[in-house]
CSV table of C-alpha atoms in Angstrom, one decimal:
chain,number,residue,atom,x,y,z
A,1,UNK,CA,0.0,0.0,0.0
A,2,UNK,CA,2.8,2.4,0.9
A,3,UNK,CA,4.6,1.7,-2.4
A,4,UNK,CA,1.3,2.3,-4.3
A,5,UNK,CA,0.7,5.6,-2.6
A,6,UNK,CA,4.3,6.6,-3.4
A,7,UNK,CA,3.9,5.8,-7.1
A,8,UNK,CA,0.6,7.7,-7.2
A,9,UNK,CA,2.2,10.8,-5.6
A,10,UNK,CA,5.0,10.8,-8.1
A,11,UNK,CA,2.5,10.4,-11.0
A,12,UNK,CA,0.4,13.2,-9.6
A,13,UNK,CA,3.4,15.5,-9.4
A,14,UNK,CA,4.3,14.9,-13.0
A,15,UNK,CA,0.6,15.3,-14.1
A,16,UNK,CA,0.4,18.7,-12.3
A,17,UNK,CA,3.5,19.9,-14.2
A,18,UNK,CA,1.9,18.8,-17.5
A,19,UNK,CA,-1.4,20.5,-16.6
A,20,UNK,CA,0.4,23.7,-15.7
A,21,UNK,CA,2.5,23.6,-18.9
A,22,UNK,CA,-0.5,23.0,-21.1
A,23,UNK,CA,-2.2,26.1,-19.7
A,24,UNK,CA,1.0,28.2,-20.2
A,25,UNK,CA,1.2,27.0,-23.8
A,26,UNK,CA,-2.3,28.1,-24.5
A,27,UNK,CA,-1.9,31.5,-22.8
A,28,UNK,CA,1.3,32.3,-24.7
A,29,UNK,CA,-0.7,32.3,-28.0
A,30,UNK,CA,-3.6,34.1,-26.4
A,31,UNK,CA,-1.4,36.9,-25.2
A,32,UNK,CA,-0.2,37.8,-28.7
A,33,UNK,CA,-3.7,37.3,-30.1
A,34,UNK,CA,-5.1,39.8,-27.6
A,35,UNK,CA,-2.3,42.3,-28.3
A,36,UNK,CA,-2.8,42.3,-32.0
A,37,UNK,CA,-6.6,42.1,-32.0
A,38,UNK,CA,-6.8,44.7,-29.2
A,39,UNK,CA,-8.9,42.3,-27.2
A,40,UNK,CA,-8.8,44.0,-23.8
A,41,UNK,CA,-11.2,41.5,-22.2
A,42,UNK,CA,-8.8,38.6,-23.0
A,43,UNK,CA,-5.8,40.7,-21.9
A,44,UNK,CA,-7.4,41.3,-18.5
A,45,UNK,CA,-8.2,37.6,-18.1
A,46,UNK,CA,-4.6,36.7,-18.8
A,47,UNK,CA,-3.4,39.2,-16.2
A,48,UNK,CA,-5.8,37.9,-13.6
A,49,UNK,CA,-5.0,34.3,-14.5
A,50,UNK,CA,-1.4,34.8,-13.3
A,51,UNK,CA,-2.5,34.3,-9.7
A,52,UNK,CA,-3.5,30.7,-10.5
A,53,UNK,CA,0.0,30.0,-11.9
A,54,UNK,CA,1.6,31.4,-8.8
A,55,UNK,CA,-0.5,29.2,-6.6
A,56,UNK,CA,0.2,26.1,-8.8
A,57,UNK,CA,4.0,26.6,-8.3
A,58,UNK,CA,3.4,26.8,-4.5
A,59,UNK,CA,1.2,23.7,-4.5
A,60,UNK,CA,3.7,21.7,-6.6
A,61,UNK,CA,6.4,22.7,-4.2
A,62,UNK,CA,4.3,21.6,-1.3
A,63,UNK,CA,3.6,18.2,-3.0
A,64,UNK,CA,7.3,17.7,-3.8
A,65,UNK,CA,8.6,18.4,-0.3
A,66,UNK,CA,5.8,16.2,1.1
A,67,UNK,CA,7.0,13.3,-0.9
A,68,UNK,CA,10.6,13.9,0.3
A,69,UNK,CA,9.5,14.1,3.9
A,70,UNK,CA,7.3,11.0,3.9
A,71,UNK,CA,8.5,8.6,1.3
A,72,UNK,CA,12.4,8.7,1.3
A,73,UNK,CA,12.6,8.6,-2.5
A,74,UNK,CA,15.5,6.9,-4.3
A,75,UNK,CA,18.0,8.7,-6.5
A,76,UNK,CA,16.1,8.6,-9.8
A,77,UNK,CA,12.9,9.7,-8.1
A,78,UNK,CA,14.7,12.5,-6.3
A,79,UNK,CA,15.8,13.7,-9.8
A,80,UNK,CA,12.2,13.8,-10.8
A,81,UNK,CA,11.2,15.8,-7.8
A,82,UNK,CA,14.1,18.3,-8.2
A,83,UNK,CA,13.3,18.7,-11.9
A,84,UNK,CA,9.6,19.2,-11.2
A,85,UNK,CA,10.4,21.9,-8.7
A,86,UNK,CA,12.6,23.8,-11.1
A,87,UNK,CA,10.3,23.3,-14.1
A,88,UNK,CA,7.3,24.5,-12.1
A,89,UNK,CA,9.3,27.7,-11.3
A,90,UNK,CA,10.2,28.2,-15.0
A,91,UNK,CA,6.5,27.7,-16.0
A,92,UNK,CA,5.4,30.3,-13.5
A,93,UNK,CA,8.0,32.7,-14.8
A,94,UNK,CA,6.9,32.1,-18.4
A,95,UNK,CA,3.4,33.1,-17.4
A,96,UNK,CA,4.8,36.2,-15.8
A,97,UNK,CA,5.8,37.1,-19.4
A,98,UNK,CA,2.3,36.3,-20.6
A,99,UNK,CA,1.0,38.6,-17.8
A,100,UNK,CA,3.5,41.3,-19.0
A,101,UNK,CA,2.2,41.2,-22.5
A,102,UNK,CA,-1.4,41.4,-21.2
A,103,UNK,CA,-0.5,44.5,-19.2
A,104,UNK,CA,1.2,46.1,-22.3
A,105,UNK,CA,-2.0,45.4,-24.3
A,106,UNK,CA,-4.0,47.3,-21.7
A,107,UNK,CA,-1.5,50.2,-21.5
A,108,UNK,CA,-1.6,50.8,-25.3
A,109,UNK,CA,-5.3,50.1,-25.6
A,110,UNK,CA,-6.0,53.5,-27.3
A,111,UNK,CA,-3.0,53.6,-29.5
A,112,UNK,CA,-2.8,52.7,-33.2
A,113,UNK,CA,-0.3,49.8,-33.4
A,114,UNK,CA,1.9,49.8,-36.5
A,115,UNK,CA,1.7,46.3,-38.1
A,116,UNK,CA,5.4,46.2,-38.8
A,117,UNK,CA,6.2,46.2,-35.1
A,118,UNK,CA,4.1,43.1,-34.3
A,119,UNK,CA,4.4,41.1,-37.6
A,120,UNK,CA,6.8,38.6,-36.1
A,121,UNK,CA,5.2,38.2,-32.7
A,122,UNK,CA,2.7,35.4,-33.7
A,123,UNK,CA,5.5,33.3,-35.1
A,124,UNK,CA,7.6,34.0,-32.0
A,125,UNK,CA,4.8,32.9,-29.8
A,126,UNK,CA,4.1,29.8,-31.8
A,127,UNK,CA,7.8,28.8,-31.8
A,128,UNK,CA,8.1,29.4,-28.1
A,129,UNK,CA,4.9,27.4,-27.5
A,130,UNK,CA,6.2,24.5,-29.7
A,131,UNK,CA,9.5,24.5,-27.7
A,132,UNK,CA,7.5,24.4,-24.5
A,133,UNK,CA,5.3,21.5,-25.8
A,134,UNK,CA,8.4,19.5,-26.8
A,135,UNK,CA,10.1,20.2,-23.5
A,136,UNK,CA,7.1,18.8,-21.7
A,137,UNK,CA,7.2,15.7,-24.0
A,138,UNK,CA,10.9,15.3,-23.2
A,139,UNK,CA,10.0,15.6,-19.5
A,140,UNK,CA,7.4,12.9,-19.7
A,141,UNK,CA,9.6,10.6,-21.7
A,142,UNK,CA,12.9,11.4,-19.9
A,143,UNK,CA,14.2,12.1,-23.4
A,144,UNK,CA,17.6,13.8,-23.4
A,145,UNK,CA,17.8,13.9,-27.2
A,146,UNK,CA,14.5,15.8,-27.5
A,147,UNK,CA,15.6,18.2,-24.8
A,148,UNK,CA,18.8,18.8,-26.7
A,149,UNK,CA,16.9,19.4,-30.0
A,150,UNK,CA,14.5,21.8,-28.3
A,151,UNK,CA,17.3,23.9,-27.0
A,152,UNK,CA,18.6,24.3,-30.5
A,153,UNK,CA,15.3,25.9,-31.5
A,154,UNK,CA,15.9,28.9,-29.3
A,155,UNK,CA,18.0,30.5,-32.0
A,156,UNK,CA,15.0,30.7,-34.2
A,157,UNK,CA,13.1,32.8,-31.6
A,158,UNK,CA,16.2,35.0,-31.1
A,159,UNK,CA,16.3,35.8,-34.8
A,160,UNK,CA,12.7,36.8,-34.9
A,161,UNK,CA,13.2,39.0,-31.9
A,162,UNK,CA,16.2,40.7,-33.5
A,163,UNK,CA,14.1,41.5,-36.6
A,164,UNK,CA,11.4,43.0,-34.3
A,165,UNK,CA,14.1,45.0,-32.4
A,166,UNK,CA,15.5,46.4,-35.6
A,167,UNK,CA,12.0,47.3,-36.8
A,168,UNK,CA,11.3,49.1,-33.5
A,169,UNK,CA,14.5,51.1,-33.7
A,170,UNK,CA,13.8,52.2,-37.3
A,171,UNK,CA,10.2,53.2,-36.3
A,172,UNK,CA,11.4,55.2,-33.3
A,173,UNK,CA,13.9,57.1,-35.4
A,174,UNK,CA,11.2,58.0,-37.9
A,175,UNK,CA,8.4,58.6,-35.3
A,176,UNK,CA,10.0,60.0,-32.1
A,177,UNK,CA,6.6,61.1,-30.9
A,178,UNK,CA,5.6,57.4,-30.7
A,179,UNK,CA,8.7,56.3,-28.7
A,180,UNK,CA,6.8,55.0,-25.7
A,181,UNK,CA,4.4,52.9,-27.9
A,182,UNK,CA,7.3,51.4,-29.8
A,183,UNK,CA,9.2,50.7,-26.6
A,184,UNK,CA,6.3,48.8,-25.1
A,185,UNK,CA,5.9,46.7,-28.2
A,186,UNK,CA,9.6,45.9,-28.0
A,187,UNK,CA,9.0,44.8,-24.4
A,188,UNK,CA,6.3,42.5,-25.6
A,189,UNK,CA,8.6,40.9,-28.1
A,190,UNK,CA,11.3,40.6,-25.5
A,191,UNK,CA,8.9,38.8,-23.2
A,192,UNK,CA,8.4,36.2,-25.9
A,193,UNK,CA,12.2,35.8,-26.4
A,194,UNK,CA,12.6,35.4,-22.7
A,195,UNK,CA,9.8,32.8,-22.6
A,196,UNK,CA,11.9,30.7,-25.0
A,197,UNK,CA,14.9,31.1,-22.8
A,198,UNK,CA,12.9,29.8,-19.9
A,199,UNK,CA,12.1,26.7,-22.0
A,200,UNK,CA,15.8,26.2,-22.5
A,201,UNK,CA,16.2,26.2,-18.7
A,202,UNK,CA,13.4,23.6,-18.5
A,203,UNK,CA,15.3,21.4,-21.0
A,204,UNK,CA,18.4,21.6,-18.9
A,205,UNK,CA,16.5,20.0,-16.0
A,206,UNK,CA,15.0,17.4,-18.3
A,207,UNK,CA,18.5,16.5,-19.4
A,208,UNK,CA,19.4,16.2,-15.7
A,209,UNK,CA,16.3,14.0,-15.1
A,210,UNK,CA,17.2,11.7,-18.0
A,211,UNK,CA,21.0,11.5,-17.4
A,212,UNK,CA,21.8,12.6,-13.9
A,213,UNK,CA,24.0,15.4,-15.4
A,214,UNK,CA,23.2,19.1,-15.1
A,215,UNK,CA,24.6,21.5,-17.8
A,216,UNK,CA,23.5,25.0,-18.8
A,217,UNK,CA,22.6,26.0,-22.3
A,218,UNK,CA,25.6,26.0,-24.6
A,219,UNK,CA,27.5,23.7,-22.3
A,220,UNK,CA,24.7,21.2,-22.5
A,221,UNK,CA,24.8,21.4,-26.3
A,222,UNK,CA,28.5,20.8,-26.4
A,223,UNK,CA,28.2,17.9,-23.9
A,224,UNK,CA,25.5,16.2,-25.9
A,225,UNK,CA,27.4,16.6,-29.1
A,226,UNK,CA,30.5,15.2,-27.6
A,227,UNK,CA,28.7,12.2,-26.2
A,228,UNK,CA,27.1,11.4,-29.6
A,229,UNK,CA,30.1,11.8,-31.9
């Protein structure tokens, strides 16, 4: 009975990570949709929803430490618990960026938004969402190769952000009276770029879960490449 309870608690912990991640995926896309379509009701909902994600992180932490305190988990299960704690934190931070985009939408609600400053944002959001989805798959499967491949995708989001940044700088130079609007749109794009960076952090913990080795970003890429020559 004790072993069965232990297994259920570990499965519940993993399921809660996946549930939280699925909600973050959905809201990443909604944030950009609300910004571009000027959907203030949706923007407000996303801002208010952030409280739920903050609480989920706390609840997952409580569950994780409860397992440690009562079940004396073995090494591989401890890695799952540690990775779950870190991934929950990253998911909560990603939703902070969603909330940030929602707030930006509300701040510029009466402004006319130049299309050239938001043209890359839907693609950025979709790529970040896809990275997040793959990282959660890698977490479920303990798949270090998928974690590695997902990290490599971060460069694609960076390139789109750089295009947006250049467009913002060009627009600011030509329209100094709209500096504040352009700056806020750059913040929105930067939030999407940072969301993808947080997914990279998640993949580092998936790699640790799968292999017992923790490496950061570029170091992880080099390590994986060396191991698979």
